[in-house]
Short mmCIF file of C-alpha atoms and ligand atoms in Angstrom, two decimals:
data_model
loop_
_atom_site.label_atom_id
_atom_site.label_comp_id
_atom_site.label_asym_id
_atom_site.label_seq_id
_atom_site.Cartn_x
_atom_site.Cartn_y
_atom_site.Cartn_z
CA MET A 1 -30.74 76.60 -25.11
CA SER A 2 -34.01 75.80 -26.87
CA ARG A 3 -36.48 73.23 -25.57
CA GLU A 4 -35.67 70.91 -28.50
CA GLN A 5 -31.96 71.06 -27.71
CA THR A 6 -32.60 70.25 -24.04
CA LEU A 7 -34.81 67.32 -25.04
CA GLU A 8 -32.19 66.04 -27.46
CA LEU A 9 -29.46 66.28 -24.85
CA SER A 10 -31.61 64.35 -22.38
CA TRP A 11 -31.38 61.41 -24.84
CA ILE A 12 -27.82 61.86 -26.02
CA ILE A 13 -26.25 61.99 -22.56
CA PRO A 14 -27.75 58.71 -21.25
CA SER A 15 -27.03 56.93 -24.53
CA ALA A 16 -23.35 57.81 -24.07
CA LEU A 17 -23.27 57.16 -20.30
CA ILE A 18 -25.00 53.74 -20.36
CA PRO A 19 -22.36 51.98 -22.55
CA ILE A 20 -19.60 53.60 -20.46
CA ALA A 21 -21.28 52.34 -17.26
CA LEU A 22 -21.66 48.83 -18.74
CA LEU A 23 -18.01 48.75 -19.78
CA GLY A 24 -17.12 49.86 -16.26
CA LEU A 25 -19.17 46.98 -14.81
CA LEU A 26 -17.40 44.49 -17.12
CA LEU A 27 -14.06 45.81 -15.98
CA TYR A 28 -15.21 45.60 -12.34
CA ALA A 29 -16.32 41.95 -12.80
CA TYR A 30 -13.00 41.11 -14.45
CA VAL A 31 -10.86 42.76 -11.76
CA THR A 32 -12.78 41.78 -8.60
CA HIS A 33 -14.28 38.38 -9.55
CA GLY A 34 -11.91 37.22 -12.28
CA ILE A 35 -14.86 36.78 -14.68
CA HIS A 36 -13.67 36.48 -18.26
CA VAL A 37 -14.43 34.64 -21.48
CA PRO A 38 -13.17 31.03 -21.52
CA GLY A 39 -9.49 30.80 -22.30
CA GLN A 40 -7.32 28.03 -23.76
CA GLU A 41 -6.89 26.46 -20.30
CA GLY A 42 -10.60 25.57 -20.32
CA MET A 43 -10.49 23.92 -23.74
CA ILE A 44 -9.94 20.29 -24.67
CA ASP A 45 -10.18 18.23 -27.83
CA PRO A 46 -13.53 16.41 -27.43
CA ARG A 47 -12.39 13.57 -29.75
CA ALA A 48 -9.54 12.76 -27.35
CA ILE A 49 -11.51 13.31 -24.13
CA SER A 50 -11.00 9.72 -22.94
CA GLN A 51 -7.23 10.31 -22.88
CA ILE A 52 -7.22 13.75 -21.30
CA ALA A 53 -6.98 14.20 -17.52
CA PRO A 54 -9.17 14.35 -15.51
CA PHE A 55 -11.68 12.93 -18.03
CA ASN A 56 -9.59 9.79 -18.55
CA ALA A 57 -10.74 8.71 -15.08
CA PRO A 58 -14.31 9.95 -14.47
CA GLY A 59 -15.49 9.64 -10.89
CA VAL A 60 -15.06 11.17 -7.46
CA VAL A 61 -11.78 11.92 -5.74
CA GLN A 62 -11.31 13.51 -2.35
CA THR A 63 -9.32 16.73 -2.63
CA GLY A 64 -9.26 17.72 1.04
CA PRO A 65 -11.15 17.41 4.31
CA GLY A 66 -14.81 17.34 3.21
CA THR A 67 -14.03 18.44 -0.34
CA TYR A 68 -14.32 16.33 -3.45
CA GLN A 69 -13.93 16.67 -7.17
CA ALA A 70 -16.43 14.82 -9.33
CA THR A 71 -15.32 14.42 -12.93
CA ILE A 72 -18.22 13.73 -15.26
CA VAL A 73 -18.35 13.07 -18.99
CA GLY A 74 -21.66 13.57 -20.75
CA LYS A 75 -22.19 11.49 -23.88
CA MET A 76 -25.14 10.25 -25.90
CA TRP A 77 -27.08 9.29 -23.74
CA THR A 78 -25.53 8.82 -20.39
CA PHE A 79 -23.31 10.39 -17.78
CA GLU A 80 -20.08 8.72 -16.89
CA PRO A 81 -20.20 7.83 -14.04
CA LYS A 82 -23.97 7.58 -13.56
CA GLU A 83 -23.62 7.55 -9.79
CA ILE A 84 -21.64 9.76 -7.46
CA ARG A 85 -21.34 8.90 -3.77
CA VAL A 86 -20.25 11.41 -1.13
CA LYS A 87 -20.65 11.89 2.61
CA ALA A 88 -23.18 14.39 3.99
CA GLY A 89 -21.68 17.86 4.28
CA ALA A 90 -19.38 17.28 1.33
CA GLU A 91 -18.42 20.17 -0.90
CA VAL A 92 -18.25 18.79 -4.41
CA THR A 93 -16.73 20.55 -7.38
CA PHE A 94 -18.13 19.12 -10.58
CA VAL A 95 -15.75 19.19 -13.52
CA ALA A 96 -17.61 18.15 -16.61
CA SER A 97 -17.52 18.13 -20.36
CA SER A 98 -19.11 16.42 -23.33
CA ALA A 99 -17.68 13.75 -25.59
CA ASP A 100 -20.04 14.44 -28.48
CA VAL A 101 -22.92 16.94 -28.69
CA ILE A 102 -24.16 19.68 -26.36
CA HIS A 103 -25.62 18.27 -23.15
CA GLY A 104 -26.77 19.91 -19.95
CA MET A 105 -26.32 18.92 -16.33
CA ARG A 106 -28.71 19.89 -13.60
CA ILE A 107 -28.71 18.43 -10.12
CA GLN A 108 -32.05 18.60 -8.35
CA GLY A 109 -32.11 20.56 -5.11
CA THR A 110 -28.77 22.30 -5.77
CA ASN A 111 -27.55 25.29 -7.76
CA VAL A 112 -25.70 23.03 -10.21
CA ASN A 113 -27.08 23.86 -13.64
CA ILE A 114 -24.39 23.86 -16.29
CA MET A 115 -23.94 23.22 -20.00
CA LEU A 116 -21.65 20.45 -21.16
CA LEU A 117 -20.13 21.69 -24.40
CA PRO A 118 -17.82 19.54 -26.50
CA GLY A 119 -14.35 21.00 -26.18
CA GLN A 120 -15.15 23.10 -23.13
CA ILE A 121 -14.64 22.27 -19.44
CA SER A 122 -17.45 23.35 -17.10
CA ARG A 123 -17.05 23.67 -13.34
CA LYS A 124 -19.52 24.20 -10.53
CA THR A 125 -19.28 23.62 -6.79
CA ALA A 126 -22.13 22.57 -4.50
CA ARG A 127 -22.42 21.53 -0.88
CA PHE A 128 -24.57 18.50 -0.03
CA VAL A 129 -25.85 18.94 3.50
CA LYS A 130 -28.83 16.58 3.62
CA PRO A 131 -28.36 12.85 3.01
CA GLY A 132 -30.40 11.40 0.18
CA GLU A 133 -30.46 10.91 -3.56
CA TYR A 134 -30.17 13.89 -5.84
CA LEU A 135 -31.31 13.34 -9.39
CA LEU A 136 -28.89 14.50 -12.06
CA ILE A 137 -30.41 15.12 -15.47
CA CYS A 138 -29.50 16.35 -18.92
CA HIS A 139 -31.55 19.48 -19.56
CA GLU A 140 -30.46 20.17 -23.12
CA TYR A 141 -32.16 18.24 -25.90
CA CYS A 142 -29.41 16.02 -27.29
CA GLY A 143 -31.19 13.52 -29.49
CA ILE A 144 -33.50 10.57 -29.39
CA GLY A 145 -32.22 9.27 -26.04
CA HIS A 146 -32.23 12.64 -24.27
CA HIS A 147 -34.99 11.64 -21.83
CA LEU A 148 -32.96 8.61 -20.73
CA MET A 149 -29.88 10.65 -19.83
CA SER A 150 -29.79 10.82 -16.07
CA GLY A 151 -27.73 9.91 -13.05
CA LYS A 152 -27.70 10.57 -9.34
CA VAL A 153 -25.65 11.95 -6.52
CA ILE A 154 -26.00 9.77 -3.41
CA VAL A 155 -25.28 11.58 -0.17
CA GLU A 156 -24.68 9.18 2.72
CU1 CUA B 201 -27.86 14.84 -23.09
CU2 CUA B 201 -30.05 15.71 -23.35
#
């Protein structure tokens, strides 16, 4: 084999192996972690959000010992509800969506950092160990009132 052929092979082989490895990783993520593109079960009609459970009753409900579900609707330019109250140590699953345009939701001091897309349900769970107030903000520019769009999680 000539030197040119060896050099060419040293490019061709990785360029075939890398996509195969990436496909393998996708398959691995799907099988072991259940990671997949959003399906129909995560979709809602944003125009009818106020009639669709759980968004017809935004707020916090206890789902078990120390676990809560906080349903939040983002809309120009507020969160509904603006305040969430839980006990220290609570594990809160946020279920959120948007009623109009694309918003964001980030809760200071936690790993909650999600997009609120009209028609799509977003979920993220966080544990609140330390009592205090955690600022909740919209981090996606959503119009003239974007900077006013905030709320808080109060941990008692
Ligand atoms: Cu909502 Cu920015």
